[in-house]
Coordinates of C-alpha atoms in Angstrom, one line a residue:
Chain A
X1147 CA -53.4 126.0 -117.0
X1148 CA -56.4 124.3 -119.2
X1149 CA -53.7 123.3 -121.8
X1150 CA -51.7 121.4 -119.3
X1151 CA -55.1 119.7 -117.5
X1152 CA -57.1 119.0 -120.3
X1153 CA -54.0 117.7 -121.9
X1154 CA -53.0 115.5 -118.3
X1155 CA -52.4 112.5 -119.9
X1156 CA -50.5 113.9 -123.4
X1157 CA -48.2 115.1 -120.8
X1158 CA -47.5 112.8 -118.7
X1159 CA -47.2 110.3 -121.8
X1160 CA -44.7 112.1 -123.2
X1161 CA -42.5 113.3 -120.3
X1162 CA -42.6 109.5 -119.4
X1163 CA -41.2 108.9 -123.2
X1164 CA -38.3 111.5 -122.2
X1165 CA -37.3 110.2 -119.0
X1166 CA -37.2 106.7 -120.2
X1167 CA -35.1 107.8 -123.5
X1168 CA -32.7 109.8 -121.0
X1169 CA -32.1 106.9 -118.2
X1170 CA -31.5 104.3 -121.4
X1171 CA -29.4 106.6 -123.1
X1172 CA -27.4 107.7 -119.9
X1173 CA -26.3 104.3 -118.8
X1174 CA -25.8 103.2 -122.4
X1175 CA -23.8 106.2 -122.6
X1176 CA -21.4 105.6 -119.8
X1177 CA -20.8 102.1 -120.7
X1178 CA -20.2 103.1 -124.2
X1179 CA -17.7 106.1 -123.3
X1180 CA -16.1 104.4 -120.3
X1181 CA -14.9 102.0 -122.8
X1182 CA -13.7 104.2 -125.1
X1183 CA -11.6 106.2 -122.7
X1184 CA -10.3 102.7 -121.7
X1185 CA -9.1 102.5 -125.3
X1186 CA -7.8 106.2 -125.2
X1187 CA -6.1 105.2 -122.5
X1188 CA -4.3 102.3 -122.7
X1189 CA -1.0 101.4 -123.4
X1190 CA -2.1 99.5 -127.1
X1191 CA -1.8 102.3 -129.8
X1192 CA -4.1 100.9 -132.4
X1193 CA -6.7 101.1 -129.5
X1194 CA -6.0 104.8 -129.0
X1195 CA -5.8 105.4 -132.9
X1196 CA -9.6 103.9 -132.5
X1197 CA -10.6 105.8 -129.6
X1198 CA -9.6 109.1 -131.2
X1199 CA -10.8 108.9 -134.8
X1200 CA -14.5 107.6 -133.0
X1201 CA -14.6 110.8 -130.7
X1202 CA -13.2 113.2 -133.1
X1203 CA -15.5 112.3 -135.9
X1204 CA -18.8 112.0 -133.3
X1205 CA -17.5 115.2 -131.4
X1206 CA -17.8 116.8 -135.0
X1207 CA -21.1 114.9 -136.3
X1208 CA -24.5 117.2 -135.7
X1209 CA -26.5 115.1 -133.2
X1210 CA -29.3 115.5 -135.8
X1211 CA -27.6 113.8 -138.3
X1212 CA -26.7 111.1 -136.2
X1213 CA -30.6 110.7 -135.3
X1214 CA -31.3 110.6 -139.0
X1215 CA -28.9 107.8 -139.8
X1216 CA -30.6 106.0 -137.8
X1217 CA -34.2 106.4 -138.1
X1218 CA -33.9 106.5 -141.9
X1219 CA -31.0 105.0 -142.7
X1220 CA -30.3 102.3 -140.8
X1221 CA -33.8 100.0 -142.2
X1222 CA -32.2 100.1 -145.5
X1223 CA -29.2 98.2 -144.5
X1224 CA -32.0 95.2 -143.4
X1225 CA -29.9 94.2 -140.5
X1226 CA -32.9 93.6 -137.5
X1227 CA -36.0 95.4 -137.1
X1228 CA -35.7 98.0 -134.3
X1229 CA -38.1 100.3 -133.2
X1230 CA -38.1 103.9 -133.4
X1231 CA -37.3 104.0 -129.9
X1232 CA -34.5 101.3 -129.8
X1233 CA -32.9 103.1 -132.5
X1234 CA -33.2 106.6 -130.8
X1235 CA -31.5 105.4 -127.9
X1236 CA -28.1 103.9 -130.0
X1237 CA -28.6 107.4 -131.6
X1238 CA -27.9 108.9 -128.5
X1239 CA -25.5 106.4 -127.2
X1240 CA -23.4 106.8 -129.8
X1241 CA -23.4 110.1 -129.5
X1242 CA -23.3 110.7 -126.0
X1243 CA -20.4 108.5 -125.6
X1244 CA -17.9 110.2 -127.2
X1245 CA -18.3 113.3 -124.6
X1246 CA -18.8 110.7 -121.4
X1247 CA -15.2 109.4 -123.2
X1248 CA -13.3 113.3 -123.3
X1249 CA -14.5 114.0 -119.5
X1250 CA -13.3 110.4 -118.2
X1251 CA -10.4 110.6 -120.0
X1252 CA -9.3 114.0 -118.8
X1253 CA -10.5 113.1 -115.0
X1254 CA -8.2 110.4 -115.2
X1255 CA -5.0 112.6 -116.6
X1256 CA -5.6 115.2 -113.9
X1257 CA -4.6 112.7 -110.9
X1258 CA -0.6 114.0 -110.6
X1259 CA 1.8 110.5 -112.1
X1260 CA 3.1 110.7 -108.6
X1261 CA 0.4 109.3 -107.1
X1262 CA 0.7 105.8 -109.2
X1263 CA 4.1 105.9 -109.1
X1264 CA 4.5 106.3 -105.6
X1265 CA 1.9 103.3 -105.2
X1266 CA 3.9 101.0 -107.4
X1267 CA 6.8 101.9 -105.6
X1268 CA 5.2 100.3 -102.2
X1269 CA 4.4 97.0 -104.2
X1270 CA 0.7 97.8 -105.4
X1271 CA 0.2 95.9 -108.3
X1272 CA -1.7 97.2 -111.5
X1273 CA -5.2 96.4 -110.1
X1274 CA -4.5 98.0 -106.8
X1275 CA -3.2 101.0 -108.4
X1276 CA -6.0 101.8 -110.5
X1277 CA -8.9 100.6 -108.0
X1278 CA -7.5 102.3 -104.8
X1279 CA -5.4 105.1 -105.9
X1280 CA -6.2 106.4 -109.3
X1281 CA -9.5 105.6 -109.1
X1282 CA -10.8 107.3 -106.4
X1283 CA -8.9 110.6 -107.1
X1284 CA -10.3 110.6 -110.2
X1285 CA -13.5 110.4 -109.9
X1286 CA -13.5 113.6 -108.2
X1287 CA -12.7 115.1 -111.3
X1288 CA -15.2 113.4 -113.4
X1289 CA -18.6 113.7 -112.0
X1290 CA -19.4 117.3 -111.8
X1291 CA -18.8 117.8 -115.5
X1292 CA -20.1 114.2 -115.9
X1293 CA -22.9 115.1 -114.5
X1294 CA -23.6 118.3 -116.6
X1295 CA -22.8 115.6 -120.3
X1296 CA -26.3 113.8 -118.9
X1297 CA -28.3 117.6 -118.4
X1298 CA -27.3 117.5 -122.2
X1299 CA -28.5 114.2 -123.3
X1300 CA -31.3 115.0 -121.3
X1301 CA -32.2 118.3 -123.1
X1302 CA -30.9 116.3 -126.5
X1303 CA -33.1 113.6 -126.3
X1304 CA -36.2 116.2 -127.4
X1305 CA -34.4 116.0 -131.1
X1306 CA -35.8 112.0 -131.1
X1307 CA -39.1 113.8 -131.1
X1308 CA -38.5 115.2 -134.6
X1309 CA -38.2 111.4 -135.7
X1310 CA -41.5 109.8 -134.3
X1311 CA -40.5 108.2 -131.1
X1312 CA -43.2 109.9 -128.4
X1313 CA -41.3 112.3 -126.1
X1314 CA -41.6 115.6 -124.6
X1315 CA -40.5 117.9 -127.5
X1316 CA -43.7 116.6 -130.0
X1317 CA -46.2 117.8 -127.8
X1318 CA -46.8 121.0 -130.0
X1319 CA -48.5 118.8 -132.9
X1320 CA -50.8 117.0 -131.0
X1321 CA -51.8 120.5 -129.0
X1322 CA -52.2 121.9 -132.4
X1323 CA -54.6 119.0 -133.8
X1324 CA -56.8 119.4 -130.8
X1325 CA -56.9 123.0 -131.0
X1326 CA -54.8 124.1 -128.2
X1327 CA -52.6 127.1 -127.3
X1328 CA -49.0 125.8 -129.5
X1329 CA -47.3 128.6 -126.8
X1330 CA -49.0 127.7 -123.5
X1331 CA -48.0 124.1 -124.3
X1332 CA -44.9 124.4 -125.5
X1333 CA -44.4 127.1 -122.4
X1334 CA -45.2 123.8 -120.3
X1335 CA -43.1 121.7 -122.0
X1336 CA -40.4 124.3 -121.2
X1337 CA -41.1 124.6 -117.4
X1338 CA -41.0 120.7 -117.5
X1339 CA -37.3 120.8 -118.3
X1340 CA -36.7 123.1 -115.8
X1341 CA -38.2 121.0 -113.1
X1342 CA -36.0 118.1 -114.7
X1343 CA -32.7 119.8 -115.1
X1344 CA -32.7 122.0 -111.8
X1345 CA -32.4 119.4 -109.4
X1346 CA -29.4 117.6 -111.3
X1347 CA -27.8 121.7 -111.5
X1348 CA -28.0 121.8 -107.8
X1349 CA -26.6 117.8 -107.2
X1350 CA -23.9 119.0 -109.7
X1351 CA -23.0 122.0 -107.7
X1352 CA -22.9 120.2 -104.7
X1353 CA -20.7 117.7 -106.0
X1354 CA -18.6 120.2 -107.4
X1355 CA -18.4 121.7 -104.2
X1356 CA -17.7 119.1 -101.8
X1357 CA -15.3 117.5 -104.2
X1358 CA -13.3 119.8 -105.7
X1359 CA -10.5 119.6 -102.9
X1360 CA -7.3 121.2 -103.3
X1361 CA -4.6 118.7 -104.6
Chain B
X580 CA 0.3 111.6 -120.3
X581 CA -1.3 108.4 -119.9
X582 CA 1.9 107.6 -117.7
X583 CA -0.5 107.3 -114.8
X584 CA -1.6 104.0 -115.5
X585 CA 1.2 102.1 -116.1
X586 CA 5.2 101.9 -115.9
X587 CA 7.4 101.2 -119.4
X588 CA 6.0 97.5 -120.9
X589 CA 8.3 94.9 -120.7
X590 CA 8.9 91.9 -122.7
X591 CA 5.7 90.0 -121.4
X592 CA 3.5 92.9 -121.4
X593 CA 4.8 93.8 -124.7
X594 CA 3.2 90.7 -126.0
X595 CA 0.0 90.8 -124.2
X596 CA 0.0 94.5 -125.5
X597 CA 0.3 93.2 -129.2
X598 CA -2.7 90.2 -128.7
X599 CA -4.8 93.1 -127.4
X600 CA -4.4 95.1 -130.4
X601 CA -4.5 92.5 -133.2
X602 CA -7.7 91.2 -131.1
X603 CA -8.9 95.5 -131.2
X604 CA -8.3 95.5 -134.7
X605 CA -10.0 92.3 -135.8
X606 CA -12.9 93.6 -133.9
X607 CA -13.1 97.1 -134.9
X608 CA -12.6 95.7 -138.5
X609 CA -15.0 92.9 -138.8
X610 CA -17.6 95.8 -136.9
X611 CA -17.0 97.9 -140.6
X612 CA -16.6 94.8 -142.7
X613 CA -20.1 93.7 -141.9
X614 CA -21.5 97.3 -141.9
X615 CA -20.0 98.0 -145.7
X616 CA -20.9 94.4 -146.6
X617 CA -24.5 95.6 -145.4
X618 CA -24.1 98.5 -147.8
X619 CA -23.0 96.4 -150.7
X620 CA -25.7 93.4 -149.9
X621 CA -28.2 96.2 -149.9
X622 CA -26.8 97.8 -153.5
X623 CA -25.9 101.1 -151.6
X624 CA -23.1 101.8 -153.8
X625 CA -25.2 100.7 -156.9
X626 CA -25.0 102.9 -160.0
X627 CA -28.6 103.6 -159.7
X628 CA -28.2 104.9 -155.8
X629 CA -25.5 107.1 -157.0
X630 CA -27.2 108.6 -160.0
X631 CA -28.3 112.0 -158.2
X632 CA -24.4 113.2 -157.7
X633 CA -24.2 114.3 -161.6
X634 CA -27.2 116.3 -161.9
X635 CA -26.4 119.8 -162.0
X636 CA -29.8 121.1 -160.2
X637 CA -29.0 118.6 -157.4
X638 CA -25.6 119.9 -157.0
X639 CA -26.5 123.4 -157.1
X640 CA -29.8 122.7 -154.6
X641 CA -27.1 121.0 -152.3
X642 CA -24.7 123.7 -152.8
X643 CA -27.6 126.7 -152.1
X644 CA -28.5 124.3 -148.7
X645 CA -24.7 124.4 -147.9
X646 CA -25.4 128.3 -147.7
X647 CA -28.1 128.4 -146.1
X648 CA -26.6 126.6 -143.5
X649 CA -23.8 128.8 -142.9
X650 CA -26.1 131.9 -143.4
X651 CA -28.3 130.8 -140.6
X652 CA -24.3 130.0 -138.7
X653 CA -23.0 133.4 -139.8
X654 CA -25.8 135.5 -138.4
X655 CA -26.6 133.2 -135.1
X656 CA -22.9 133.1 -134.3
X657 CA -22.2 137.1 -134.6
X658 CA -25.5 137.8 -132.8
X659 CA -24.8 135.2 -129.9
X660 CA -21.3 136.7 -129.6
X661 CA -23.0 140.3 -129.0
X662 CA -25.6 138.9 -126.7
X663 CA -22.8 136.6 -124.5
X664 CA -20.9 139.8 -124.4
X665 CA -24.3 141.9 -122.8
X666 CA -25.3 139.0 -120.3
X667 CA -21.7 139.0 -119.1
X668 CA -21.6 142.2 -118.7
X669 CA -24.7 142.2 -116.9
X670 CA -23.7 139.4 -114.9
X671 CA -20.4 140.9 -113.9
X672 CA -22.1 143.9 -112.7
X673 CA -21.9 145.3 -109.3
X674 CA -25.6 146.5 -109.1
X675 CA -27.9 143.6 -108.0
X676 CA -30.7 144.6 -110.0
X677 CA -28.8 144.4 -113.3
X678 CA -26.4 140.9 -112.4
X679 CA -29.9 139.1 -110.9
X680 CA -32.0 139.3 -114.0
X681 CA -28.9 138.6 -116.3
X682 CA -28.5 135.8 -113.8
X683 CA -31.9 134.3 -114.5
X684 CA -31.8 135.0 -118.1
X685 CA -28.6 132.6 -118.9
X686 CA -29.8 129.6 -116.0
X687 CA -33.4 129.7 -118.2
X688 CA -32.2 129.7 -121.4
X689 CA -29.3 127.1 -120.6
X690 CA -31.9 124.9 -118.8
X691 CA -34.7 124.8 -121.7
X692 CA -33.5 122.7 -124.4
X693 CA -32.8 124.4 -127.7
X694 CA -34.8 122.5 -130.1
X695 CA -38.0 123.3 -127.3
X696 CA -36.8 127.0 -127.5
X697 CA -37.0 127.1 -131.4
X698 CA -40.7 125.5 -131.4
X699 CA -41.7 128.1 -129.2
X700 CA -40.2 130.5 -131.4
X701 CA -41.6 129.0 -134.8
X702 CA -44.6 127.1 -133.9
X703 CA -45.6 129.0 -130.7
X704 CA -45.2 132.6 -131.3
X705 CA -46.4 132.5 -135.0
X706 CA -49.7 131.0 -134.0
X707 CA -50.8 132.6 -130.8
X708 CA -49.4 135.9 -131.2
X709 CA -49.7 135.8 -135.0
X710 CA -46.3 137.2 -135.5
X711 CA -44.7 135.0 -138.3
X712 CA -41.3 134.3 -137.9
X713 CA -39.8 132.7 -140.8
X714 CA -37.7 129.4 -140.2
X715 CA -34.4 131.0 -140.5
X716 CA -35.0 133.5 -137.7
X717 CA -36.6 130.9 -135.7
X718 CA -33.5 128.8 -135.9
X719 CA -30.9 131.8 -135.7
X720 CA -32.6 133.7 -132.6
X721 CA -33.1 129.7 -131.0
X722 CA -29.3 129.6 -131.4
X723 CA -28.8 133.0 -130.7
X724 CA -30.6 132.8 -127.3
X725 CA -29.2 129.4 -126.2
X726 CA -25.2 130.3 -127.2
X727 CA -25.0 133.6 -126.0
X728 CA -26.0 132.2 -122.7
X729 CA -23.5 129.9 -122.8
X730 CA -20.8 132.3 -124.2
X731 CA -21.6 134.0 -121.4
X732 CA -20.8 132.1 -119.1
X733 CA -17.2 131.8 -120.9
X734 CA -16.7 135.6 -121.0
X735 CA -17.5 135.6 -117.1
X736 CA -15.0 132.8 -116.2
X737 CA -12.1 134.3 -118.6
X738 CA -12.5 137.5 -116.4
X739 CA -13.0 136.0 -113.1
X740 CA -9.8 133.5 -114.5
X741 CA -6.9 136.5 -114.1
X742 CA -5.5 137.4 -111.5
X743 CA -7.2 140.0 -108.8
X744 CA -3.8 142.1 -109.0
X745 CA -4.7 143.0 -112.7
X746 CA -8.2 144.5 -111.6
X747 CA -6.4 145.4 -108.4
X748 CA -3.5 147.4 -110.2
X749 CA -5.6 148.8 -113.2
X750 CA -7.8 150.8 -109.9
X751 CA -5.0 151.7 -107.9
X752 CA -4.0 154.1 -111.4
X753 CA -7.1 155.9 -111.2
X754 CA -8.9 153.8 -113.9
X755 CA -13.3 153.7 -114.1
X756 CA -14.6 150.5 -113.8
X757 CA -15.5 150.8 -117.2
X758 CA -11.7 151.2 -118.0
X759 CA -11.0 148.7 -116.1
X760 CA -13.3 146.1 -117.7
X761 CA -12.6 147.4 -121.6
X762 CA -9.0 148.0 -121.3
X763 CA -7.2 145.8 -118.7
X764 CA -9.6 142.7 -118.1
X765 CA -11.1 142.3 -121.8
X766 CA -8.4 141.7 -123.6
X767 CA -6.6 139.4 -121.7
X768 CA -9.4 137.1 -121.2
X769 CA -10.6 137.1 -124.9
X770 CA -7.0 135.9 -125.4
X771 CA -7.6 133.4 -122.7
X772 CA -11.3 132.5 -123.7
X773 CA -10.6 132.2 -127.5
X774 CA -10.1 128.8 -127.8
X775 CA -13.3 127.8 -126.0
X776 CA -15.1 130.6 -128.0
X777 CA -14.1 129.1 -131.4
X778 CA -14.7 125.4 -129.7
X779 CA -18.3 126.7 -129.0
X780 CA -18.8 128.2 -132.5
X781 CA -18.7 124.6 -133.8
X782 CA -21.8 123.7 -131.8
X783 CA -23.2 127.1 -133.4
X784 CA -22.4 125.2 -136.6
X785 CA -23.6 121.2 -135.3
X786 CA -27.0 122.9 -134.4
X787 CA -27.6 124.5 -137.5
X788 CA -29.1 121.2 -138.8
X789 CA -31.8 121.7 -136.4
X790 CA -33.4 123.5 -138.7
X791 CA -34.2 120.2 -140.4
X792 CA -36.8 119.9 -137.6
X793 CA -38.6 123.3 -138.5
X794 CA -38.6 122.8 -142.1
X795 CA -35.4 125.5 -142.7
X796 CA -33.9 124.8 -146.2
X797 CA -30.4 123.4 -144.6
X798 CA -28.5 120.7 -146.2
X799 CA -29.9 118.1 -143.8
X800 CA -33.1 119.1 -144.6
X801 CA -32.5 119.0 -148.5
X802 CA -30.5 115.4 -148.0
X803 CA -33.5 114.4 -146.4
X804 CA -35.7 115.8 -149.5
X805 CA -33.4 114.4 -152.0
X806 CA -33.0 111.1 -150.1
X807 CA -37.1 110.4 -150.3
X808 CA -37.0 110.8 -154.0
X809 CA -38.8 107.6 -155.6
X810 CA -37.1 108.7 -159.3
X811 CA -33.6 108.6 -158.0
X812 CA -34.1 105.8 -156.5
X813 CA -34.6 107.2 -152.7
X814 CA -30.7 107.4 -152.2
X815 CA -31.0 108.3 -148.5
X816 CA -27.6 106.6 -147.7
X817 CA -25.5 107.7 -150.4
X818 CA -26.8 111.4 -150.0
X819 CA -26.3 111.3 -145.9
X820 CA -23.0 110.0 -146.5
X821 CA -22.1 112.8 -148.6
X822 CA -23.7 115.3 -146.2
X823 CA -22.1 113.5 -143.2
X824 CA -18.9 114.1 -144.8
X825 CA -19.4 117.9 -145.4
X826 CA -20.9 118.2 -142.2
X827 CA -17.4 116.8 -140.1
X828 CA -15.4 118.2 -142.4
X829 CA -16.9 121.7 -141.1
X830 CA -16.7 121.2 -137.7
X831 CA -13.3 119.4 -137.7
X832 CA -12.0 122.5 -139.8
X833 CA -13.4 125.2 -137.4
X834 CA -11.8 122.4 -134.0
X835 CA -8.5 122.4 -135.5
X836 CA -8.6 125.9 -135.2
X837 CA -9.8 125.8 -132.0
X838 CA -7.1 123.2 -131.0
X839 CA -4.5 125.4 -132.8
X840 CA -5.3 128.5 -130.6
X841 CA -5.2 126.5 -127.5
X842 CA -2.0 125.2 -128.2
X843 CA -0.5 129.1 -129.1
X844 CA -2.0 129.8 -126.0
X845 CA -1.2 127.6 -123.7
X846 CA 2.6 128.4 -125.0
X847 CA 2.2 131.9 -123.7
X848 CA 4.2 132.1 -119.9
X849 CA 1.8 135.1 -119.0
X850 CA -1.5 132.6 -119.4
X851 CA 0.5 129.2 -118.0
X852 CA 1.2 131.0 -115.2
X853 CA -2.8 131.5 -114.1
X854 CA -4.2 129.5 -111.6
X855 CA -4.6 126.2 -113.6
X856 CA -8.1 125.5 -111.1
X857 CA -10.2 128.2 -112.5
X858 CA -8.7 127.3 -116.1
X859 CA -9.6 123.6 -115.7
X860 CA -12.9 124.3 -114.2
X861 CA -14.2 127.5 -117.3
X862 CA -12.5 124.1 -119.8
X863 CA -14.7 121.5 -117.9
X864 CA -18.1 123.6 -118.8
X865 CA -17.3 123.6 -122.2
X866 CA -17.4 120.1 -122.2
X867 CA -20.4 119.7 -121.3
X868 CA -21.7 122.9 -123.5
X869 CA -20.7 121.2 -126.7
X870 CA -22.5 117.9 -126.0
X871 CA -25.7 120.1 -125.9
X872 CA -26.8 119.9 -129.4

């Protein structure tokens, strides 16, 4: 209990550091993959061709090396200064998209063709289709396993700690320079997730619950 | 498949189709033009930057990191198998004080992220209790801990996937439970489960290069070594390039496989013909499980 206490400000510091990596990274994240599965999607092949090599290469790519490009890669290329943080976050994005891209897409393939055709059989033009039919079946689909893609950024994001940006996974070196307990802290850091990711398990379940109707 | 969306193009949305592809591909281009022009502006593909490739000692340090990395994939992989196969198990059980525990045991270690889990291993438990664990057991149990939690989850919805009459039938002939689980349920859900399994081996593989972070000899770490040499000429680029491409080519070799089983399976009449919501739902976890690095 001293280690957390004494260390009050370290921690909250630090958690702060993870929460803002994971909300910029999570709406980065679905922008970035709700376009892709636009591309995957649509009826312009080259656009598919794109959308598939980007996931299937990403999908593939260790999130660590993706971090790495970017925090020591990307300065040699002397495009703009970012900060460790900045680049973190397109880290993430970019990696985090390609998964928010695979769920989207597959939410939108589960709602049955019948349902769009029947709606463009009653006159509903392309817009109506997708916004009142499509849509809103699909989302169903999409936001409990949605929701479990942003646990894992969340947990992700503590790799960004390995490459200077403050956040909840570097706490250990700055406990072990002031001469705390490494365990108790990192125990701490540990029950912290918890407390983070419970909540959004439970939301998830409840989501999945209340959503999953039979078709 | 993507039928849902719209009907057969005709002749005007033929043409808007083609303006939104040329205007796709003068994007996406111009995006890797300027990115390579970058490279060549910066002299990434100078001689100099590329110097490191012929040395043999480089190739051999790089080719020793390569194994390393799938030592540390090898052993975490068969030991998180085992492990996924006990917590199931354990979870499947009809005795509360053996499915609670195994319960709480998955939930914690698929809550806690996996990088905090191989601190505690390395940095934690090697200082306060003074029991050293070297970095590749700090990294394998890490990923031994986190995967077999996950994989057991897998096992657990390939059984619960079949169909009661299976578990129904194999009782009603007089089989233990035991009996029941080893010779009726097992084998047809590892058939079922195979694809995901091999799908989550390839995030075994991915978080190998977390062992960058703890100072384990992998080949990200040693790209990262090699890249910070001042005598080569710090060829960060060229060398994560390199690594980049032996990393995907990996993983991309291990998800073909995984996308080949899936296909064999899903061609089998006995597995098409389970009920395609608890199918859907075990696939939709796995989703989620491979984002988790």
């Amino acid at each position: 209990m001293t280690v957390l206490l004494d260390n009050l400000g370290l921690f909250g510091q630090a958690f702060l550091g993870t929460i803002k990596l994971f909300v910029v990274a999570a709406i980065g994240s679905l922008i970035g993959g709700t376009i892709l599965a636009a591309m995957r999607v649509s009826p312009v092949p080259i656009l598919r061709t794109f959308g598939a090599v980007y996931v299937n290469t990403v999908r593939n790519t260790p999130l660590t090396l993706v971090l790495l490009l970017f925090a020591f890669a990307y300065p040699r290329l002397e495009i703009a200064d970012l900060s460790f943080f900045t680049r973190a976050c397109l880290g993430l994005i970019v990696y985090t998209s390609a998964f928010v891209c695979e769920v989207v897409r597959s939410g939108i393939n589960t709602v049955p063709v019948g349902q769009a055709e029947a709606s463009r059989a009653l006159g509903f033009t392309f817009n109506q289709t997708l916004s009142s039919i499509v849509l809103p079946q699909a989302v169903r689909a999409v936001v409990p396993p949605l929701t479990n893609i942003e646990i894992a950024l969340l947990k992700n994001t503590t790799i960004a700690a390995g490459f200077s940006v403050i956040e909840a996974g570097g706490i250990y070196s700055t406990l072990a320079e002031r001469g705390y307990s490494v365990l108790v802290g990192l125990l701490w850091v540990a029950l912290g997730f918890l407390i983070l990711v419970i909540p959004l398990t439970l939301l998830q379940r409840r989501l999945d619950q209340r959503w999953s109707v039979a078709r | 498949m993507t039928a849902v969306l719209y009907d057969i193009p005709g002749p005007k949305a033929r043409a808007r189709n083609a303006g939104t592809g040329v205007l796709g591909v003068v994007l996406v281009v111009a995006l890797i033009g300027y990115v390579l022009y970058r490279l060549v502006v910066t002299g990434q593909f100078s001689a100099r930057e590329w110097e490191w490739i012929q040395y043999s000692a480089i190739q051999r340090l790089l080719l020793n990191s390569l194994l390393a990395t799938l030592e540390a994939f090898a052993v975490a992989a068969m030991l998180a198998l085992v492990l996924g196969a006990v917590l199931a198990a354990g979870r499947l059980s009809e005795h509360r004080w053996v499915s609670r525990p195994a319960t709480v045991v998955v939930e914690f270690f698929r809550a806690i992220p996996l990088l905090v889990l191989i601190f505690i291993l390395f940095y934690g438990v090697s200082r306060s209790l003074n029991y050293n664990f070297s970095a590749f057991w700090a990294l394998v149990l890490g990923l031994m801990l986190y995967n077999g939690s996950v994989l057991a989850e897998i096992f657990r919805a390939g059984v619960l996937a079949l169909p009661k009459g299976q578990r129904e039938a194999a009782y009603a002939l007089g089989l233990r439970k035991t009996q029941v689980m080893t010779n009726v349920l097992l084998p047809q859900s590892l058939r079922l489960m195979l694809p995901t399994i091999v799908s989550q081996l390839v995030v075994v593989l991915k978080d190998t290069a977390l062992g960058f972070l703890i100072q384990y000899p992998e080949l990200l770490y040693q790209a990262r070594y090699l890249g910070g040499q001042g005598q080569l000429g710090s060829p960060i680029l060229p060398v994560a390039m390199v690594v980049a491409v032996i990393y995907i080519a990996m993983c991309l070799l291990l998800s073909m496989l995984a996308n080949y089983l899936e296909r064999r399976t899903r061609r089998n009449p006995k597995i098409a013909a389970l009920d395609p919501a608890a199918k859907a739902k075990a696939e939709g976890e796995l989703v989620a499980a491979q984002s988790a690095e």
